[in-house]
Tab-separated table of C-alpha atoms in Angstrom:
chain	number	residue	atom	x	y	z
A	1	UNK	CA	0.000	0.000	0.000
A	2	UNK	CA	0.916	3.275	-0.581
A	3	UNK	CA	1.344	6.204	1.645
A	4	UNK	CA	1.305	10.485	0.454
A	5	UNK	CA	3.787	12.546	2.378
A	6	UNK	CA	2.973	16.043	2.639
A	7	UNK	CA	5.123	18.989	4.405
A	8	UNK	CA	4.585	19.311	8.110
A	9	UNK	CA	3.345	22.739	8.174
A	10	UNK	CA	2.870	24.004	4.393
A	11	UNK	CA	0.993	20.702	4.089
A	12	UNK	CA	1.623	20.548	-0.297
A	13	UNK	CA	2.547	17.346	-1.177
A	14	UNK	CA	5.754	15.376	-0.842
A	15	UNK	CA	6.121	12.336	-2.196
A	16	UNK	CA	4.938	8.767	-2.492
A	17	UNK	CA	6.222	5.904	-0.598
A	18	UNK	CA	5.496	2.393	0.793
A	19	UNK	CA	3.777	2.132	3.784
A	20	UNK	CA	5.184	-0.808	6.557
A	21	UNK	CA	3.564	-3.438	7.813
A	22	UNK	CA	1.825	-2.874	11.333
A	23	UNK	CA	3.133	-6.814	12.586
A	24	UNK	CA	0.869	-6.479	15.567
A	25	UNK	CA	-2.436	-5.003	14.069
A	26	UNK	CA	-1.965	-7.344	11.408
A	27	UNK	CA	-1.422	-10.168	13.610
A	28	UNK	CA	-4.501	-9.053	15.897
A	29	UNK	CA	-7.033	-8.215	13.080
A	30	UNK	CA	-5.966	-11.449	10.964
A	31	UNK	CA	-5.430	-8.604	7.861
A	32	UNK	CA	-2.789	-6.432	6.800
A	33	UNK	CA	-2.752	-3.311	8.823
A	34	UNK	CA	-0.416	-0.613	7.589
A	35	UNK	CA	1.431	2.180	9.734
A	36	UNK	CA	0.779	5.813	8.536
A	37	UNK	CA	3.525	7.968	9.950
A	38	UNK	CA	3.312	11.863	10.825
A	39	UNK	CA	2.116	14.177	7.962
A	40	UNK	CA	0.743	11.354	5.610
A	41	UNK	CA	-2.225	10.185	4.134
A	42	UNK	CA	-3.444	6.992	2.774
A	43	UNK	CA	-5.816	9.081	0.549
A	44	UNK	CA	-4.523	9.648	-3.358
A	45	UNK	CA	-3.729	12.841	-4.458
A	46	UNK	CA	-5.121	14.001	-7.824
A	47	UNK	CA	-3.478	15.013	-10.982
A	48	UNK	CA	-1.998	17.749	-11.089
A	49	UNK	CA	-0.651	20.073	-13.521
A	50	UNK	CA	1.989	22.338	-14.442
A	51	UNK	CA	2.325	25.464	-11.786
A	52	UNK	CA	0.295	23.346	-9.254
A	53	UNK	CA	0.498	21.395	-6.301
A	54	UNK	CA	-2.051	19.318	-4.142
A	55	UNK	CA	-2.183	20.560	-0.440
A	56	UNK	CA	-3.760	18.198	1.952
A	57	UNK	CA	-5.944	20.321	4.298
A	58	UNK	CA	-6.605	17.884	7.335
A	59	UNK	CA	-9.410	15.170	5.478
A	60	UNK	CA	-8.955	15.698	1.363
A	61	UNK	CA	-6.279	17.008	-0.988
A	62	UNK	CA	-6.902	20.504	-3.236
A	63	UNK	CA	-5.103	21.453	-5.792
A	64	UNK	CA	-3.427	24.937	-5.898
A	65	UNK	CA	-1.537	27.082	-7.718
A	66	UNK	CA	2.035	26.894	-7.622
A	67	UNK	CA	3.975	29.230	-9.241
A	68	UNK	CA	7.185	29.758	-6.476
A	69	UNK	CA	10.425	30.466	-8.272
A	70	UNK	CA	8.458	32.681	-10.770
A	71	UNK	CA	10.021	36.118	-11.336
A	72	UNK	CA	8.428	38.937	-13.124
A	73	UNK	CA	8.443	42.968	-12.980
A	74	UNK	CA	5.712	45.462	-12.804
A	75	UNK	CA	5.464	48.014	-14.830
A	76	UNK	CA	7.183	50.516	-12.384
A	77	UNK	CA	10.560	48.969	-12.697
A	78	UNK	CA	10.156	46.905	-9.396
A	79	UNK	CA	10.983	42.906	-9.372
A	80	UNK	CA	9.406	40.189	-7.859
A	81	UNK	CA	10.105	36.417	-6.769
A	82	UNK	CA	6.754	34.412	-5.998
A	83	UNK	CA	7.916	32.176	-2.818
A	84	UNK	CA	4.499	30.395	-1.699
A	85	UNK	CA	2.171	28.402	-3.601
A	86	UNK	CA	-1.509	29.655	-3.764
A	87	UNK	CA	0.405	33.263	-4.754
A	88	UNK	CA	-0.776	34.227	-8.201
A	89	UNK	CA	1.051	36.628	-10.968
A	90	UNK	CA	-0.522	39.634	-11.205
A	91	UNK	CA	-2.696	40.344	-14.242
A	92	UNK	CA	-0.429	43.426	-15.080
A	93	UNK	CA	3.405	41.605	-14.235
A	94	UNK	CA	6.087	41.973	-17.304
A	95	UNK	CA	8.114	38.984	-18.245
A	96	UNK	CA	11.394	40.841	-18.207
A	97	UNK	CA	12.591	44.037	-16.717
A	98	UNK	CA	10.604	47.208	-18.347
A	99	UNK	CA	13.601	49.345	-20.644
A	100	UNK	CA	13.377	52.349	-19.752
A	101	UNK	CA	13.153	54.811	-23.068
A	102	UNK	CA	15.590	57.247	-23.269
A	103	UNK	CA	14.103	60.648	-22.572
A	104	UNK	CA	15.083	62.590	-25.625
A	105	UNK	CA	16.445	66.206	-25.660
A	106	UNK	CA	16.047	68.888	-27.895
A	107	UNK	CA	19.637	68.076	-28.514
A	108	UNK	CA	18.730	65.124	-30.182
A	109	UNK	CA	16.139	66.341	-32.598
A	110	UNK	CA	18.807	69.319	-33.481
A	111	UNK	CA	21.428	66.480	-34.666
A	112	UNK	CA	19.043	64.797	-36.131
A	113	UNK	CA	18.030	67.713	-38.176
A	114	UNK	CA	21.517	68.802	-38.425
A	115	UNK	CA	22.522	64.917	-39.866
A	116	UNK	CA	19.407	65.175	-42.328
A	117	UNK	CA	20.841	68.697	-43.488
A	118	UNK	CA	23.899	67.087	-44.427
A	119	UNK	CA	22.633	63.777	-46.243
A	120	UNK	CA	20.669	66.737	-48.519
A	121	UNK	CA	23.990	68.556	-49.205
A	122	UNK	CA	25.581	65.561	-50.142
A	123	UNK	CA	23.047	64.158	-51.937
A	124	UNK	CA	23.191	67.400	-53.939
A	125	UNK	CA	27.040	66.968	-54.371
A	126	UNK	CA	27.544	69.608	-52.232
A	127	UNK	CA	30.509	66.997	-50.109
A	128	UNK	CA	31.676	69.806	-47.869
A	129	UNK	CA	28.632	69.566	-45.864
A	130	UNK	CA	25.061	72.046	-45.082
A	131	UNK	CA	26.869	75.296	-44.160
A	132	UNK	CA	29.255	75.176	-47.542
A	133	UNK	CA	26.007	74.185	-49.727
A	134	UNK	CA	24.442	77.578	-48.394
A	135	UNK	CA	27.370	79.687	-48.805
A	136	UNK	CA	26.858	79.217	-52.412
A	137	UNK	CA	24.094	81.682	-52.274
A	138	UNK	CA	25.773	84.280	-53.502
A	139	UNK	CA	27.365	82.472	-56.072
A	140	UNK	CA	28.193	83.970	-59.526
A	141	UNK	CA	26.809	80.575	-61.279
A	142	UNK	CA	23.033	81.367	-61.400
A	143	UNK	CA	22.595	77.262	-61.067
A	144	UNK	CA	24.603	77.130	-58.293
A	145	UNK	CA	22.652	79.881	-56.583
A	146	UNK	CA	19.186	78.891	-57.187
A	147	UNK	CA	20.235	75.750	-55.925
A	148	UNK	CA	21.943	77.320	-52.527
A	149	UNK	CA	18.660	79.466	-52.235
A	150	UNK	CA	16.160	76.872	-52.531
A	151	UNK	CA	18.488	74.375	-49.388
A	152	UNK	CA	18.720	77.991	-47.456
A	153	UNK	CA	14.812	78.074	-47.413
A	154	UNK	CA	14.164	74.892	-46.863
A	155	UNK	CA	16.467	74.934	-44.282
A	156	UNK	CA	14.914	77.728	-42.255
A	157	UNK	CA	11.198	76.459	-42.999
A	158	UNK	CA	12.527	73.213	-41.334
A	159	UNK	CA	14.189	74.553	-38.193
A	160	UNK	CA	10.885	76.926	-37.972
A	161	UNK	CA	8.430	73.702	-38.236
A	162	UNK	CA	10.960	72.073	-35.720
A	163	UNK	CA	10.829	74.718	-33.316
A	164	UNK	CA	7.226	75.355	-33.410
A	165	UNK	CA	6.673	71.457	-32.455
A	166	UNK	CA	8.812	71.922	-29.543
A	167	UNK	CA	6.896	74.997	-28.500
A	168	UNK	CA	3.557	73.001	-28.917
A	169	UNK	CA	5.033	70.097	-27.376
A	170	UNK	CA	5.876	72.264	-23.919
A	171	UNK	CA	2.872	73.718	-23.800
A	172	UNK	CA	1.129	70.562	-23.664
A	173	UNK	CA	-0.550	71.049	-27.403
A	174	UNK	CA	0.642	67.400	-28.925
A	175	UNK	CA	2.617	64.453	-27.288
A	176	UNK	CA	6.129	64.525	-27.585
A	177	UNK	CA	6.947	62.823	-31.283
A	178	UNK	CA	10.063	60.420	-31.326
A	179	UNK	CA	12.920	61.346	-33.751
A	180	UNK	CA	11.484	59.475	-36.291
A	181	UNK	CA	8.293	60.911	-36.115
A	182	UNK	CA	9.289	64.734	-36.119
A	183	UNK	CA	11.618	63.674	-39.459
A	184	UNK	CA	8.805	62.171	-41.246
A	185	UNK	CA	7.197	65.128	-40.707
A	186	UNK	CA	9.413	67.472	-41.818
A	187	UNK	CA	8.744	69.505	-45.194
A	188	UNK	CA	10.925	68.215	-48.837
A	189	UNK	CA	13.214	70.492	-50.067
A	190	UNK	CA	11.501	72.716	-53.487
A	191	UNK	CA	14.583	72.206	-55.981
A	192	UNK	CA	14.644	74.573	-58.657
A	193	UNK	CA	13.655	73.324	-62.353
């Protein structure tokens, strides 16, 4: 016959084992008596599953949730270890530890403007970068000028629009757009004919 161990004071379940021979019950009652130590039961445990475990409460077993070991993070950055059974994950917990976004800074936007300035420039041929592109404004090749002319506006209408989103973004007028968001937005340089 079998036996069910269960913890002394948690009570969730063990292990199975034999159970001994009682030699004097038996030999009293004519039939096998068995011994049943300290904190187990002759009564079978049922199936159980993952992230359970049967508790034996005094007269039957119930199953219960078992998810000790578990980690998991809510979102305010703070970690957690389930250590008892019966403890459930909350609805809200994170599998892994919630990255943190970078805050960006108007610094960021500016170089990213500043880096899309340049790609224009040398996409134009222009290889000595924005601020050489715009010096040929005054040019004596009427190309070269128009050219200059039409990167100086478009310049200045982008650092306006840029500027203006910050301003609306302070004032609480339109959530803060990433990087990628405020580029997208941005106007396209009008090239001359």
């Amino acid at each position: 016959m079998d036996i069910y161990s269960f913890h002394p004071t948690a009570r969730e379940f063990l292990g199975r084992s034999l159970a001994r021979l009682d030699p004097l019950e038996t030999e009293v009652s004519g039939s096998d008596v068995f011994l049943l130590p300290a904190n187990a039961t002759f009564t079978v445990p049922p199936t159980y599953g993952e992230n359970e475990i049967p508790v034996f409460n005094g007269t039957a077993w119930e199953i219960v949730v078992d998810w000790r070991g578990t980690e998991y993070w809510l979102a305010d950055g703070s970690h957690h270890i389930i250590t008892d059974f019966g403890e459930e994950r909350p609805a809200e917990a994170l599998d892994a530890e919630p990255i943190e976004e970078p805050v960006l800074t108007q610094d960021d936007y500016e170089e990213a403007i500043q880096n899309l300035f340049e790609k224009t420039a040398d996409s134009r041929r222009y290889e000595q970068g924005a601020t050489a592109f715009a010096t040929y404004v005054n040019s004596k090749d009427s190309e070269w000028a128009a050219e200059a002319q039409a990167f100086v506006d478009w310049r200045d209408t982008v650092w306006r629009y840029a500027y203006d989103q910050l301003n609306a973004v302070q004032a609480g007028d339109r959530e803060q757009p990433s990087v990628e968001e405020l580029l997208a937005e941005l106007p396209e340089p009008n090239w001359p004919a």
